PDB file of C-alpha atoms in Angstrom:
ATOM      1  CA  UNK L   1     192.042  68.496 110.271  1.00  0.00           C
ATOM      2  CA  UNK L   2     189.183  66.945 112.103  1.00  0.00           C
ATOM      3  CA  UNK L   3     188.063  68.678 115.070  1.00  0.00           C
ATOM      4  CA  UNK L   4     187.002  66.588 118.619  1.00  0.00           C
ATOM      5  CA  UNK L   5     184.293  64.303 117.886  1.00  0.00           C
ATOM      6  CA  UNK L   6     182.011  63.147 120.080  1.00  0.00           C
ATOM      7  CA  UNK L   7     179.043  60.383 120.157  1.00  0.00           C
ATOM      8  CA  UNK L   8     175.908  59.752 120.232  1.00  0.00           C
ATOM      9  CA  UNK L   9     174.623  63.597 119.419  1.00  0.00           C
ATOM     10  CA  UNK L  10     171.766  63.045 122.078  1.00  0.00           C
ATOM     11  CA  UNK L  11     171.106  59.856 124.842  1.00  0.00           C
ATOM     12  CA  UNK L  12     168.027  59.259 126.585  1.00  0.00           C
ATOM     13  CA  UNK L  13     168.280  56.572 129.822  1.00  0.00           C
ATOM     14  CA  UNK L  14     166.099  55.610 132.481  1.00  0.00           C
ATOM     15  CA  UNK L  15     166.889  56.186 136.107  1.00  0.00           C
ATOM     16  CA  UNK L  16     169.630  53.958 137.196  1.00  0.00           C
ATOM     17  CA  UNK L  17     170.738  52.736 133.843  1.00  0.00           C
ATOM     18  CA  UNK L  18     174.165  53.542 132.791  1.00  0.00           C
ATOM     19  CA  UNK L  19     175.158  55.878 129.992  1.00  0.00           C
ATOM     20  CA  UNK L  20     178.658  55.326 127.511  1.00  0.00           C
ATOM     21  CA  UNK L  21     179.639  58.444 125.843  1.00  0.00           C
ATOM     22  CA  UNK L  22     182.361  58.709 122.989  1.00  0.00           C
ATOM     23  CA  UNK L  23     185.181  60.494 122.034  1.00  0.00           C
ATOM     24  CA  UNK L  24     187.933  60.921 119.765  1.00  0.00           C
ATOM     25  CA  UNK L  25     190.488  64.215 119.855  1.00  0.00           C
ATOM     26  CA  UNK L  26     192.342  66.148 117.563  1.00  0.00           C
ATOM     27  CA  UNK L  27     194.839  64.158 115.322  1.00  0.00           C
ATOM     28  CA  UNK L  28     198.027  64.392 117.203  1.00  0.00           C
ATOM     29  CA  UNK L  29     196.880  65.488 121.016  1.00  0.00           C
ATOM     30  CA  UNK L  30     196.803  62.956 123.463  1.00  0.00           C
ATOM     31  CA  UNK L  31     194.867  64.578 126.208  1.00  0.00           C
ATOM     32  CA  UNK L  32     191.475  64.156 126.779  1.00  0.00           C
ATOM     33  CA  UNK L  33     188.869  66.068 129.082  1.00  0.00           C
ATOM     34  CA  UNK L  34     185.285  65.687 130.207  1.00  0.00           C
ATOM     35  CA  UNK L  35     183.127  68.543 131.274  1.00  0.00           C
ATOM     36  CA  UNK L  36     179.471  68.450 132.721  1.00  0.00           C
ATOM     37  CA  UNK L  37     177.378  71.631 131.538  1.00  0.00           C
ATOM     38  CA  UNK L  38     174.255  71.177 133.672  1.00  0.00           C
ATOM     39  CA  UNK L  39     171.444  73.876 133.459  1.00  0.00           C
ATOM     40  CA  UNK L  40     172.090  76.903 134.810  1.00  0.00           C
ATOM     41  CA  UNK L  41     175.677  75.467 136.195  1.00  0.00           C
ATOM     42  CA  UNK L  42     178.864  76.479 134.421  1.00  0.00           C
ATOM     43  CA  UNK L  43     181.273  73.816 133.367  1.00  0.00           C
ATOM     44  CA  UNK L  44     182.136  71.338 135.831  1.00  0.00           C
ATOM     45  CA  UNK L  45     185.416  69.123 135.147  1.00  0.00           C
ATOM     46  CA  UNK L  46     185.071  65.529 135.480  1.00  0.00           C
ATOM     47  CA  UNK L  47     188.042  63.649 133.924  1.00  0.00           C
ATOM     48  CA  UNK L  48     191.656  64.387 132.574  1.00  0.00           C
ATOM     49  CA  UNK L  49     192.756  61.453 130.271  1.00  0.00           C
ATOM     50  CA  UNK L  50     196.809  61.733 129.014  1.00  0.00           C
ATOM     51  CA  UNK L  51     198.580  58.887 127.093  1.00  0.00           C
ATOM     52  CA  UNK L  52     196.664  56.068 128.342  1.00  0.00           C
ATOM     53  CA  UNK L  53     196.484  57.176 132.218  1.00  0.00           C
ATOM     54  CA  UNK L  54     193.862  58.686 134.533  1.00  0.00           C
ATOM     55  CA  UNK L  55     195.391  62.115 135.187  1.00  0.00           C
ATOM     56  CA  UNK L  56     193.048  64.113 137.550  1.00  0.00           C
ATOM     57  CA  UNK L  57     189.907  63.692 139.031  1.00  0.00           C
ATOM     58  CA  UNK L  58     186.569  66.330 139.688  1.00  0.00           C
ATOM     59  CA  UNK L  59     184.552  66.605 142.243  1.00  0.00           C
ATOM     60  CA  UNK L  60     182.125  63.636 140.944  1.00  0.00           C
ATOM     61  CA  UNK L  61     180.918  60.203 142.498  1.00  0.00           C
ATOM     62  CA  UNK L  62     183.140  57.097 141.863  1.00  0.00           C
ATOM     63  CA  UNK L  63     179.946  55.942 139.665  1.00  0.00           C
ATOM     64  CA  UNK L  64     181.452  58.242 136.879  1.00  0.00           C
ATOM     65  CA  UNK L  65     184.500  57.092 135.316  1.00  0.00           C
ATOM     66  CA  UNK L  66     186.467  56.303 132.097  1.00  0.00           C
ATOM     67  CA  UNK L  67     189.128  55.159 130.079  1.00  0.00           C
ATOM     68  CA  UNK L  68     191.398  56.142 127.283  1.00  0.00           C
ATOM     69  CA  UNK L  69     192.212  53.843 124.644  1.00  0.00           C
ATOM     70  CA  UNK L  70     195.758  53.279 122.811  1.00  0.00           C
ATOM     71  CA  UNK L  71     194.488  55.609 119.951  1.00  0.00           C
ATOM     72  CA  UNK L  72     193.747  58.732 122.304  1.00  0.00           C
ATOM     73  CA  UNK L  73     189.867  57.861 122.266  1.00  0.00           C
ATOM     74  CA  UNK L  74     188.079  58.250 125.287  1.00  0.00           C
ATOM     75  CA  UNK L  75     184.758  57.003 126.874  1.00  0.00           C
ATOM     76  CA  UNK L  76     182.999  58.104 129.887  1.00  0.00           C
ATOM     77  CA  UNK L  77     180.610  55.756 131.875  1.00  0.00           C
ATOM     78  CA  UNK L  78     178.136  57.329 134.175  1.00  0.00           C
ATOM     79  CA  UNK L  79     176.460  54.349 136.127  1.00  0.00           C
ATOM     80  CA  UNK L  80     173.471  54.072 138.166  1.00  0.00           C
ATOM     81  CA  UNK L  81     172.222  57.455 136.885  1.00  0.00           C
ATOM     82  CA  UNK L  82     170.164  59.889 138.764  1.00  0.00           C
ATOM     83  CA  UNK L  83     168.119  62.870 137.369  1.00  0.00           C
ATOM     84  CA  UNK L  84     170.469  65.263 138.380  1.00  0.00           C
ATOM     85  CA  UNK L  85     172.998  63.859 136.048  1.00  0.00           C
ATOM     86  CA  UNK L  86     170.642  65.366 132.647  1.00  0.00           C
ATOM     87  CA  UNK L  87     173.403  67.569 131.332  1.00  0.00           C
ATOM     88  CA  UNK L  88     175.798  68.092 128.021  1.00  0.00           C
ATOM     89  CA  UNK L  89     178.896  66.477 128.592  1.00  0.00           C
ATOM     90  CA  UNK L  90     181.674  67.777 126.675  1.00  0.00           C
ATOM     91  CA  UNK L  91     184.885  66.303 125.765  1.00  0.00           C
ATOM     92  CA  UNK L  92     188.132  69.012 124.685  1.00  0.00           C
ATOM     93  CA  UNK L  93     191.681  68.339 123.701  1.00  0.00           C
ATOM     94  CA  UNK L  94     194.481  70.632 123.609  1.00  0.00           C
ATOM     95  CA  UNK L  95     197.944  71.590 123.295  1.00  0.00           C
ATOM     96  CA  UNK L  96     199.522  72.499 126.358  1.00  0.00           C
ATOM     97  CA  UNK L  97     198.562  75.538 127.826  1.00  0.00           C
ATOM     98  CA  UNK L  98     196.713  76.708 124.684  1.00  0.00           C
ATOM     99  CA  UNK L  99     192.980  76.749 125.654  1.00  0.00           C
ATOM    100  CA  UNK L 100     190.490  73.750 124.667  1.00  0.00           C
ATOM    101  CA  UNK L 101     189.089  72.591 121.262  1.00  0.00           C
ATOM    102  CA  UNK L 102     185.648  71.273 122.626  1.00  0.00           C
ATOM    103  CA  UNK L 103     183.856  68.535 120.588  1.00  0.00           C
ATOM    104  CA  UNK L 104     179.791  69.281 119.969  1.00  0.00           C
ATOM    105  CA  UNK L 105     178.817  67.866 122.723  1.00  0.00           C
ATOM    106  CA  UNK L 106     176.381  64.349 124.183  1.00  0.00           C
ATOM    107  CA  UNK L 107     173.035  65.352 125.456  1.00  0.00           C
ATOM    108  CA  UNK L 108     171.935  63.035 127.853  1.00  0.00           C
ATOM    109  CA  UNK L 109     168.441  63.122 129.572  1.00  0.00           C
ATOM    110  CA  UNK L 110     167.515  60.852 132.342  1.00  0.00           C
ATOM    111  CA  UNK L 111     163.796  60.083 132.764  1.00  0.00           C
TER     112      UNK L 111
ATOM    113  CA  UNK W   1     184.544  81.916 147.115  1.00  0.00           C
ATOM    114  CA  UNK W   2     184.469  79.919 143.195  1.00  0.00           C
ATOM    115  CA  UNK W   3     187.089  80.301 141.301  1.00  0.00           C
ATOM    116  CA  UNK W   4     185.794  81.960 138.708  1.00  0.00           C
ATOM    117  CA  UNK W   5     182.784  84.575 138.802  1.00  0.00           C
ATOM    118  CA  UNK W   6     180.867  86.355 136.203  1.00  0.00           C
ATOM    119  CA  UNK W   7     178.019  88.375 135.749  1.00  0.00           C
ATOM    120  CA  UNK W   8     175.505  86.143 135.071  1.00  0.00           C
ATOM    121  CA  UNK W   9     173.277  89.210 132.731  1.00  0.00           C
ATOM    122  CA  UNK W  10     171.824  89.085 130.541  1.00  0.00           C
ATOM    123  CA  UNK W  11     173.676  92.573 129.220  1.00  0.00           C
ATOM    124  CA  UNK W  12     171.960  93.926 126.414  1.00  0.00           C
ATOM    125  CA  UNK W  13     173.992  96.599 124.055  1.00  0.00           C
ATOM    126  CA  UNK W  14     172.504  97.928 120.895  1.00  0.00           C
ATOM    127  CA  UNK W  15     174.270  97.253 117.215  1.00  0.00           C
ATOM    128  CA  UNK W  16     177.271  98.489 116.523  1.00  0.00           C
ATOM    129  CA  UNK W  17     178.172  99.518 120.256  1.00  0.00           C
ATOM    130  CA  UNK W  18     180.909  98.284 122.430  1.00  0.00           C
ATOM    131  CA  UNK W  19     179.947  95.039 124.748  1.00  0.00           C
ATOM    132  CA  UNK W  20     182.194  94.618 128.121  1.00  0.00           C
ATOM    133  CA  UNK W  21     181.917  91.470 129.862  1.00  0.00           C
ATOM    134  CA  UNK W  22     183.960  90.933 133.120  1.00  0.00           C
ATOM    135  CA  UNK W  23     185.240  88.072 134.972  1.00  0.00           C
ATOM    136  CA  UNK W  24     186.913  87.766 138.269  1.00  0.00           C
ATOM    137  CA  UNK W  25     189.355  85.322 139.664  1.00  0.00           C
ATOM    138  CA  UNK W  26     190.471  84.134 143.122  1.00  0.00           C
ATOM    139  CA  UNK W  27     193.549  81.919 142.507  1.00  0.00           C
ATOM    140  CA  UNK W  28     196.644  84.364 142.351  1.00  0.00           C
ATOM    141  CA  UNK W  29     198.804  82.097 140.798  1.00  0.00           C
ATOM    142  CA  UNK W  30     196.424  81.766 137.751  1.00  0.00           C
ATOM    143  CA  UNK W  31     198.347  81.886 134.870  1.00  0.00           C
ATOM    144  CA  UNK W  32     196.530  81.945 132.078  1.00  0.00           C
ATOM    145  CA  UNK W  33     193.243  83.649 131.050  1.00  0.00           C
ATOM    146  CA  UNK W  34     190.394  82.556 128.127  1.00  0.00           C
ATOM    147  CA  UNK W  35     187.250  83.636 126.451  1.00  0.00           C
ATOM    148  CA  UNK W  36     184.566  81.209 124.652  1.00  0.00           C
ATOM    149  CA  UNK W  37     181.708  81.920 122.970  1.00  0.00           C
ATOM    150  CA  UNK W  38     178.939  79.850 123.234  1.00  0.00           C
ATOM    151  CA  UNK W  39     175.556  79.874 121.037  1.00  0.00           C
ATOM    152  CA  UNK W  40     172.470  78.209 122.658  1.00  0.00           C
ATOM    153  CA  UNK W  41     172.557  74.270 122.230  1.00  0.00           C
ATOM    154  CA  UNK W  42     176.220  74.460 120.487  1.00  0.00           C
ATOM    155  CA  UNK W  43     179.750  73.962 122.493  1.00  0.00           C
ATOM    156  CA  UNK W  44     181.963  76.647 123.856  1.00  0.00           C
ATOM    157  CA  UNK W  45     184.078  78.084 120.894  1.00  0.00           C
ATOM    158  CA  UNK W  46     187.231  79.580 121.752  1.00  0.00           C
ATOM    159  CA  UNK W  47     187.264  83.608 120.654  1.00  0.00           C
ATOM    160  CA  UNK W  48     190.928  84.650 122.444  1.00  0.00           C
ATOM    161  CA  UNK W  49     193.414  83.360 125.490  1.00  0.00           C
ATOM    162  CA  UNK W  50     196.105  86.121 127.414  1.00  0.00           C
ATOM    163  CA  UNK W  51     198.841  85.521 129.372  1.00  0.00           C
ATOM    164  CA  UNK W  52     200.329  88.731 130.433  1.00  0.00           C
ATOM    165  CA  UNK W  53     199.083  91.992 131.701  1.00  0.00           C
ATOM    166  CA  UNK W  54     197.773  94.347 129.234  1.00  0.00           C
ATOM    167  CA  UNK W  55     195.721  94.486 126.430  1.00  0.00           C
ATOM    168  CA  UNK W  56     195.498  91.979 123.702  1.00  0.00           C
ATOM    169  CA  UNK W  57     193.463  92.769 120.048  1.00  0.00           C
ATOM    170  CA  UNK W  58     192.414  90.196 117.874  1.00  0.00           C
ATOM    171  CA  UNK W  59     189.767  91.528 115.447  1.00  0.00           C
ATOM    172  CA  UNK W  60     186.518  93.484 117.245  1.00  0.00           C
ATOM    173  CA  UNK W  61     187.401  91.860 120.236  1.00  0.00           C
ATOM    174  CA  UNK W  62     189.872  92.796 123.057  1.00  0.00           C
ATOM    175  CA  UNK W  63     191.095  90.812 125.998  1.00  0.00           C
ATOM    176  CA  UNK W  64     191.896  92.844 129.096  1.00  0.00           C
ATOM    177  CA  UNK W  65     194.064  91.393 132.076  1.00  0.00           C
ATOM    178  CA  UNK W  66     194.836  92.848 135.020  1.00  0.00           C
ATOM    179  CA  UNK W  67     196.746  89.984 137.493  1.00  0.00           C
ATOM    180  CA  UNK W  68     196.747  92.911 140.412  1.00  0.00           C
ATOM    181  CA  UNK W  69     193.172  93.031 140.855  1.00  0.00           C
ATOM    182  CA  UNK W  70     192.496  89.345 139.532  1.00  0.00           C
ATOM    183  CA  UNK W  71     190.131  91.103 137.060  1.00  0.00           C
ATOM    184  CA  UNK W  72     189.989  90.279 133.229  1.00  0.00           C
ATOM    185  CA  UNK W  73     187.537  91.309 130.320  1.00  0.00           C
ATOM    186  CA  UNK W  74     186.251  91.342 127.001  1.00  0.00           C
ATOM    187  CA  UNK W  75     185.422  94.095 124.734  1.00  0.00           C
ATOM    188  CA  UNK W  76     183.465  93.524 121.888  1.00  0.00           C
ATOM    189  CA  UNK W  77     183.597  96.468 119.780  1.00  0.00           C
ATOM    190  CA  UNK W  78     180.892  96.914 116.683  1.00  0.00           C
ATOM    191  CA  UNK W  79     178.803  94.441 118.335  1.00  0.00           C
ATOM    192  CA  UNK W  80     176.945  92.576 115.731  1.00  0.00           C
ATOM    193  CA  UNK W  81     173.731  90.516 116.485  1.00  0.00           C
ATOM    194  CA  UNK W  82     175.487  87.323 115.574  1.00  0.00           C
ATOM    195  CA  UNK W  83     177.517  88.431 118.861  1.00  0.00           C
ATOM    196  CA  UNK W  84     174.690  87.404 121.058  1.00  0.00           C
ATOM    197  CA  UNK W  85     175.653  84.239 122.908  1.00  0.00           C
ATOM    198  CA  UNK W  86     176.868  83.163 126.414  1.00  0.00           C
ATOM    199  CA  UNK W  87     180.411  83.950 127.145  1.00  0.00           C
ATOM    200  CA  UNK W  88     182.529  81.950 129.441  1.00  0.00           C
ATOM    201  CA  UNK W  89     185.443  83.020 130.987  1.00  0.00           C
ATOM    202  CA  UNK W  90     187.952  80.392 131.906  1.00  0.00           C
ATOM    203  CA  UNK W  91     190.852  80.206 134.140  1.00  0.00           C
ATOM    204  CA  UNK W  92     193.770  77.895 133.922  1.00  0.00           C
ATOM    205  CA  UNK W  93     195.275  77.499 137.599  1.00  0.00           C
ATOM    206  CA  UNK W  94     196.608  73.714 137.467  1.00  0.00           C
ATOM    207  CA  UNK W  95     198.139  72.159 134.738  1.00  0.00           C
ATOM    208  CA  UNK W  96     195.672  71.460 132.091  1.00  0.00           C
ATOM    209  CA  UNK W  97     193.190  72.229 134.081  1.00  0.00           C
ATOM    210  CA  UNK W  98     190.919  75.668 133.698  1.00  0.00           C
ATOM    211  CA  UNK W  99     188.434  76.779 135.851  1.00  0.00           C
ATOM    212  CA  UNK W 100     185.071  77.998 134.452  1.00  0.00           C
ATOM    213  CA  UNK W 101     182.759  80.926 135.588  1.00  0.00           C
ATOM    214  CA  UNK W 102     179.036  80.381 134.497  1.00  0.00           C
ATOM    215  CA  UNK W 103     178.644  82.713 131.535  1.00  0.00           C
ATOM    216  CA  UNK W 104     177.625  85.959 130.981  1.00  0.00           C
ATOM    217  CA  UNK W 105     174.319  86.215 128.320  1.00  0.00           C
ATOM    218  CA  UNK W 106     174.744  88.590 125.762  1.00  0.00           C
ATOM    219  CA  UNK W 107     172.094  90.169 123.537  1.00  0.00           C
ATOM    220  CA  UNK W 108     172.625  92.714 120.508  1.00  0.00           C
ATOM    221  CA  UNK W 109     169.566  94.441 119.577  1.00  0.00           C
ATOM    222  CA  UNK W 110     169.767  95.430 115.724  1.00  0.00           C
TER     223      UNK W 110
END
């Protein structure tokens, strides 16, 4: 069974560029999440993604959002992006109530 | 207040001892309680999840949950230098939705 899968490995942008990051879950589980791991920071949730639908919002600007496609897939899209926003981002999926599978991760660095 | 708080560390323990790493949590009605693992530059792994009060075993390790004092742990028994990563405690108090403290560092000095 493939695990979460997640795209491009690494992403470099300039300052106020905007950044599309990738990901597919497990076979079968139609939630998606987004996480920010900044240094020193612990994980911060950005986006719930079930069945198609927006399901719950971080604490994060408007300028990050997302969508989930008919296959489960999910992108992120961080626009206008600041320094601040150099982090992994993580995606997970799970089955209800049974803890995350977390994909390996999208390194972005703004410069 | 967060949500979730750990010792940040780093907690060093020699080979082969036992490693406790703590976590504390402010939502009472928390309901469900996880460990990950998580090696420098690599994603959060999941090592064991408890529900209940009590004690739960899986292997070396042992998840500890007391709902009382909001207080739940990790033992790592027969640490092993391949232990030594940052581990997260996580806290699910919505619906699909966990709360994560910051990691604790662990080192295991053979």
């Amino acid at each position: 069974e493939a695990g979460v899968t997640q795209s491009p490995t690494h992403l470099i942008k300039t300052r106020g560029q905007q950044a599309t990051l990738r990901c597919s879950p497990i076979s079968g589980h139609t939630s998606v999440y987004w996480y920010q791991q900044a240094l020193g920071l612990g994980l911060q949730f950005l986006l719930w993604y079930d069945e198609g639908e927006e399901r719950n919002r971080g604490n994060f600007p408007p300028r990050f959002s997302g969508r989930q496609f008919p296959n489960y897939s999910s992108e992120l899209n961080v626009n206008a992006l600041e320094l601040e926003d150099s982090a992994l981002y993580l995606c997970a999926s799970s089955p209800t109530g049974e803890g995350y599978t977390f994909g390996s991760g999208t390194r972005l660095t703004v410069v | 207040q967060k949500e979730v708080e750990q010792n940040s560390g780093p907690l060093s323990v020699p080979e082969g001892a036992i490693a406790s790493l703590n976590c504390t949590y402010s939502d009472r009605g928390s309901q469900s309680f996880f460990w990950y693992r998580q090696y420098s530059g690599k994603s959060p792994e999941l090592i064991m999840f408890i529900y209940s009060n009590g004690d739960k075993e899986d292997g070396r390790f042992t998840a500890q949950l007391n709902k009382a004092s909001q207080y739940v742990s990790l033992l790592i028994r027969d640490s092993q230098p391949s232990d030594s990563a940052t581990y997260l405690c996580a806290v699910n108090i919505r619906y699909d939705q966990f709360y994560f403290g910051t990691g604790t560092s662990l080192t295991v000095i053979p």
